[in-house]
Each structure stands twice: as C-alpha cells, then as structure tokens.
Coordinates of C-alpha atoms in Angstrom, one line a residue:
M5 CA 85.7 78.0 67.0
V6 CA 82.7 75.7 66.3
D7 CA 80.2 78.1 68.0
I8 CA 81.5 81.0 66.0
L9 CA 81.1 79.1 62.6
S10 CA 77.5 78.2 63.9
V11 CA 76.7 81.6 64.5
G12 CA 78.0 82.9 61.5
L13 CA 76.3 80.2 59.3
L14 CA 73.1 80.6 60.7
P15 CA 72.2 84.1 59.2
L16 CA 73.7 83.0 55.9
L17 CA 71.1 79.9 56.1
I18 CA 68.3 82.0 56.8
V19 CA 69.0 84.3 54.0
L20 CA 69.4 81.2 51.6
F21 CA 66.2 80.0 52.8
I22 CA 64.5 83.5 52.3
L23 CA 65.7 83.8 48.7
Y24 CA 64.7 80.1 47.9
Q25 CA 61.4 80.7 49.1
G26 CA 61.0 84.2 48.2
I27 CA 61.9 84.2 44.6
R28 CA 59.8 83.1 42.0
I29 CA 60.3 83.0 38.2
P30 CA 56.9 82.2 36.3
R31 CA 57.1 81.9 32.6
E32 CA 55.8 84.2 30.0
Y33 CA 52.3 82.4 30.1
E34 CA 52.2 82.4 33.7
R35 CA 51.0 84.7 36.4
L36 CA 51.4 84.6 40.1
V37 CA 48.3 86.0 42.3
I38 CA 49.8 87.1 45.5
F39 CA 47.8 87.0 48.9
R40 CA 49.6 88.9 51.7
L41 CA 48.1 87.8 55.1
G42 CA 45.2 86.4 53.4
R43 CA 44.3 89.5 51.4
Y44 CA 44.9 89.8 47.7
S45 CA 48.1 91.9 47.1
G46 CA 48.2 91.9 43.1
I47 CA 49.4 90.0 40.2
K48 CA 53.0 89.7 39.2
G49 CA 55.1 88.1 36.3
P50 CA 56.3 87.0 34.0
G51 CA 60.2 86.9 35.1
I52 CA 61.9 87.3 38.6
T53 CA 59.5 88.0 41.2
I54 CA 60.2 88.4 44.8
I55 CA 57.8 87.4 47.5
I56 CA 58.0 87.5 51.2
P57 CA 58.1 83.9 52.5
V58 CA 55.5 83.0 55.2
I59 CA 53.3 86.2 54.9
D60 CA 52.8 86.1 51.1
K61 CA 51.3 83.2 49.2
A62 CA 51.4 83.0 45.7
M63 CA 49.2 80.9 43.4
T64 CA 50.3 80.1 39.7
I65 CA 47.7 80.6 37.0
D66 CA 48.4 79.4 33.4
L67 CA 47.1 81.7 30.7
R68 CA 47.4 79.4 27.8
V69 CA 44.2 78.0 26.0
V70 CA 43.0 75.0 27.8
T71 CA 41.1 72.0 26.0
I72 CA 38.3 70.3 27.8
D73 CA 36.8 67.0 26.5
V74 CA 33.2 67.3 27.8
Q75 CA 31.9 63.8 28.6
K76 CA 29.3 62.6 26.4
Q77 CA 25.8 63.5 27.6
A78 CA 22.5 61.9 27.3
V79 CA 20.2 64.5 25.5
I80 CA 16.4 64.2 24.9
T81 CA 15.6 66.6 22.0
K82 CA 12.6 68.6 21.6
D83 CA 10.9 65.7 19.4
N84 CA 11.8 63.3 22.2
V85 CA 14.7 61.5 20.6
T86 CA 17.4 60.3 23.0
V87 CA 20.8 60.9 21.7
A88 CA 24.5 60.8 23.2
V89 CA 26.4 64.0 22.3
D90 CA 30.0 64.9 23.4
A91 CA 31.9 68.2 22.7
I92 CA 35.1 69.7 23.1
L93 CA 35.6 73.3 25.2
Y94 CA 38.5 75.7 24.4
Y95 CA 39.0 78.4 27.2
R96 CA 41.8 80.7 28.5
V97 CA 42.1 82.7 31.7
V98 CA 42.1 86.5 31.1
E99 CA 41.9 87.5 34.7
P100 CA 43.7 85.3 37.0
D101 CA 42.7 86.9 40.2
R102 CA 39.0 86.5 39.6
A103 CA 39.5 83.1 38.5
I104 CA 41.0 82.5 42.0
I105 CA 38.9 84.5 44.0
Q106 CA 35.3 84.2 42.4
V107 CA 35.3 80.4 42.1
E108 CA 36.8 77.7 44.4
N109 CA 38.0 75.5 41.4
F110 CA 37.6 77.1 38.0
R111 CA 38.7 74.2 35.9
V112 CA 36.1 71.9 37.4
A113 CA 33.6 74.6 37.3
T114 CA 33.9 75.2 33.8
S115 CA 33.9 71.6 32.9
L116 CA 30.5 70.9 35.0
L117 CA 28.9 74.1 33.3
A118 CA 29.7 73.0 30.1
Q119 CA 27.9 69.6 30.4
T120 CA 24.9 71.3 31.7
T121 CA 24.6 73.9 29.2
L122 CA 25.2 71.3 26.5
R123 CA 22.2 69.3 27.9
D124 CA 20.0 72.5 28.2
V125 CA 20.8 73.9 24.9
L126 CA 20.3 70.7 22.8
G127 CA 17.0 69.7 24.6
E128 CA 15.4 72.7 23.3
I129 CA 16.0 71.8 19.5
E130 CA 14.7 69.0 17.3
L131 CA 17.1 66.1 15.9
D132 CA 17.0 67.4 12.5
D133 CA 18.4 70.8 13.7
L134 CA 20.9 69.1 15.9
L135 CA 22.3 67.2 12.7
S136 CA 22.1 70.0 10.3
K137 CA 22.9 73.1 12.2
R138 CA 26.0 72.2 14.1
E139 CA 27.9 75.3 13.3
E140 CA 24.9 77.5 14.6
L141 CA 24.8 75.5 17.7
N142 CA 28.5 75.7 18.5
V143 CA 28.3 79.6 18.4
K144 CA 25.2 79.5 20.7
L145 CA 27.1 77.2 23.3
Q146 CA 30.1 79.3 23.2
E147 CA 28.0 82.5 23.6
I148 CA 26.2 81.2 26.6
L149 CA 29.3 79.8 28.3
D150 CA 31.2 82.8 27.7
R151 CA 28.5 84.9 29.3
Q152 CA 28.2 82.5 32.4
T153 CA 32.2 82.5 33.1
D154 CA 32.9 86.2 32.4
A155 CA 32.4 86.6 36.0
W156 CA 35.3 84.0 36.9
G157 CA 37.7 86.0 34.6
I158 CA 37.5 83.2 32.0
K159 CA 37.1 83.7 28.2
I160 CA 35.6 80.8 26.0
T161 CA 37.2 80.6 22.6
A162 CA 35.4 78.0 21.0
V163 CA 33.0 75.0 21.2
T164 CA 32.7 72.2 18.9
L165 CA 30.3 69.4 18.9
R166 CA 32.4 66.3 18.3
D167 CA 29.9 63.3 18.1
V168 CA 26.1 62.7 17.9
S169 CA 25.4 59.0 18.5
L170 CA 21.6 57.9 17.6
P171 CA 19.9 54.7 18.3
E172 CA 19.8 51.8 16.2
S173 CA 16.3 52.3 15.4
M174 CA 16.4 55.8 14.9
L175 CA 19.4 54.9 12.3
R176 CA 17.0 52.8 10.5
A177 CA 14.2 55.2 10.4
I178 CA 16.5 57.9 9.2
A179 CA 17.6 55.5 6.3
K180 CA 14.1 54.8 5.4
Q181 CA 13.2 58.5 5.4
A182 CA 16.3 59.3 3.1
E183 CA 15.2 56.4 0.8
A184 CA 11.7 57.7 0.5
E185 CA 13.1 61.3 -0.1
R186 CA 15.1 59.7 -3.0
E187 CA 12.3 57.9 -4.4
K188 CA 10.1 61.2 -4.3
R189 CA 12.7 63.3 -6.1
S190 CA 13.0 60.6 -9.0
R191 CA 9.4 60.5 -9.4
I192 CA 9.2 64.4 -9.5
I193 CA 11.9 64.2 -12.1
L194 CA 10.2 61.8 -14.4
A195 CA 6.9 63.9 -14.1
E196 CA 8.6 66.9 -15.1
G197 CA 10.1 65.3 -18.0
E198 CA 6.8 63.7 -19.1
F199 CA 5.2 67.3 -18.8
Q200 CA 8.0 69.0 -20.8
A201 CA 7.7 66.0 -23.4
S202 CA 3.9 66.3 -23.9
A203 CA 4.1 70.4 -24.2
R204 CA 6.8 69.7 -26.9
M205 CA 4.1 67.1 -28.5
V206 CA 1.3 69.5 -28.1
E207 CA 3.3 72.3 -30.1
A208 CA 4.6 69.6 -32.8
A209 CA 0.8 68.7 -33.2
K210 CA -0.1 72.3 -33.7
L211 CA 2.6 72.8 -36.3
Y212 CA 1.6 69.6 -38.2
Q213 CA -2.1 70.6 -38.2
D214 CA -1.3 73.8 -39.9
A215 CA 0.9 71.7 -42.4
P216 CA -0.6 68.2 -43.0
V217 CA 2.2 67.3 -45.4
A218 CA 4.9 67.6 -42.7
I219 CA 3.4 64.9 -40.7
K220 CA 3.4 62.6 -44.1
L221 CA 7.0 63.5 -44.5
R222 CA 7.8 62.6 -40.8
E223 CA 6.0 59.3 -41.2
L224 CA 8.0 58.5 -44.2
Q225 CA 11.2 59.3 -42.5
T226 CA 10.0 57.1 -39.4
L227 CA 9.7 54.2 -41.9
A228 CA 13.1 55.0 -43.4
E229 CA 14.7 54.9 -40.1
I230 CA 13.1 51.6 -39.4
S231 CA 13.9 50.0 -42.7
R232 CA 17.5 50.0 -41.6
E233 CA 16.9 47.0 -39.3
K234 CA 16.8 44.1 -41.7
N235 CA 15.0 41.6 -39.2
M236 CA 11.7 43.4 -38.7
I237 CA 8.5 43.5 -40.4
V238 CA 6.7 47.0 -40.8
V239 CA 3.1 47.2 -41.0
T240 CA 1.9 50.7 -41.6
S241 CA -1.8 51.8 -40.6
G242 CA -1.8 55.1 -42.8
G243 CA -4.8 54.5 -45.4
E244 CA -3.5 56.9 -47.9
V245 CA -0.3 55.1 -48.1
G246 CA -2.1 51.7 -48.5
E247 CA -4.2 53.3 -51.3
T248 CA -1.5 54.8 -53.1
T249 CA 0.4 51.5 -52.9
G250 CA -2.7 49.7 -54.4
K251 CA -3.1 52.2 -57.2
V252 CA 0.6 52.0 -58.2
A253 CA 0.1 48.4 -58.5
A254 CA -2.9 48.5 -60.4
L255 CA -1.3 50.9 -63.1
S256 CA 1.6 48.6 -63.2
K257 CA -0.7 45.5 -63.8
A258 CA -2.5 47.5 -66.6
F259 CA 0.2 48.7 -68.6
G260 CA 1.9 45.0 -68.4
E261 CA -1.1 43.5 -70.1
R262 CA -0.9 46.1 -73.0

C-alpha cells in the first residue's frame, strides 16, 4: 500500500514542481526575457506566463522610470576653476532584450556613463555658463546620454544638475565681482541722470535767452520760496535788484524830506 501511494504521489509532485517552476506572473510594469537552452527566445508578460523549467531561464526587467543619483564629480571648467557637481538621472528600459543582451549590467553601466559624460561636458564650458545655463546643459547631457545608451535599449528621460559647489576663494571673488558690477551700474545711472539734467538746463538757458524777463521771474520765484524759511538770510547777487532797491529807498527818502 505504501509503495502504491509513493508511486502515485511521485508524478503529482513532479507536476507540482513543474507548475511551481514554470508559472511566472510578471506585473504590468515588468517583462520576462526568456532564454531557451542559452539562446534568446523572446519577451513575455505581463500576466500568467508559462516557461519550461530547467530548459528556460527567465530574467525580469522593470520598465518603470529609474532614478540615479549621480555621485558628486570634481570638474575642471574651461577657465581652470575646480567645482564639484552632482546630478540626477532619469531613465527607463524600452527594449528589455537589448538591455540584457547588449550590456552586462545596464544599471551600473548607465550610472558610470553618466559620471563620465558629466565630467566631459562640463569640462568644456566656462564657470559663468555652468552657473547661468543649467537648462541648456541639462538638455545637452540628456541628448548625449540618450544617444550612447540607445544601443542598450535604454531611454534617458531627463538629466538635472542638482548642485554646483564652488571653492571658498571663488565665492569671495564672485561676491567682489557682483559688488563691482552694482557699483558700475549705480555710477552709470547717476551719469545718465546728470546728462539728462544738463540737457534740460541747456534747453532752459536757450528759452531764458530768448525771453530775459523769464529768468528774472524765476529768480523772484526762487527768492519767494526761500523766504518761507524764517531762519535764513538771503543775500542776492543780482546787480539790477540791488540798484532797483537803492532807487526805491532814495525816492522814499526824498519824498519824506518834502
């Protein structure tokens, strides 16, 4: 009886083993790259997938976007300034078979390629461009990496420069440069104001030359404005005003004697 049960259970166990090893259920964002007796057989999934145990070997590939934190790289810019730059790389596998067949470890290869490309590209530009043209550099890095990883079945979706660390001496130099630039702008603004004011004064002088009485009225108006201050003594240099005042005083004295 025991032998009969053993003989009956053995095929059942074999079937269960085959089902356990042969049934795979990749999720919606996963694909199975199948190799049959060492040769590429195809891509299967998602859902229930049946493979032949021992004969078939299945490798699971995730198709979601993967984020790589590119390690901080020491970069010497075109104008010989050493900076530390790190970035974030986003990619996804679009051809699972090529990602397995064409490169040994596409994750490590993509990360190392990003580090090398980052140093090469940023080493060809000057510091000012590195600080002010990040968007253009992001696009350039993405295009270069996407072109190089295309043979691996990988799509680079985005590259972002996250941080640029400058030496302390360079930070002080940039601060001095910014201060000098602000001083330059302020002096230019003052000079522009003086120029416009002098141009207006020239125009006013021409008007006063055509109408001499106008400058006298302007002088009297200015004196009237100054006279509002009770604690000020105004000394005028106008000869005509003094002469007129003297004549008025003389006439007043002559009428008084009569």
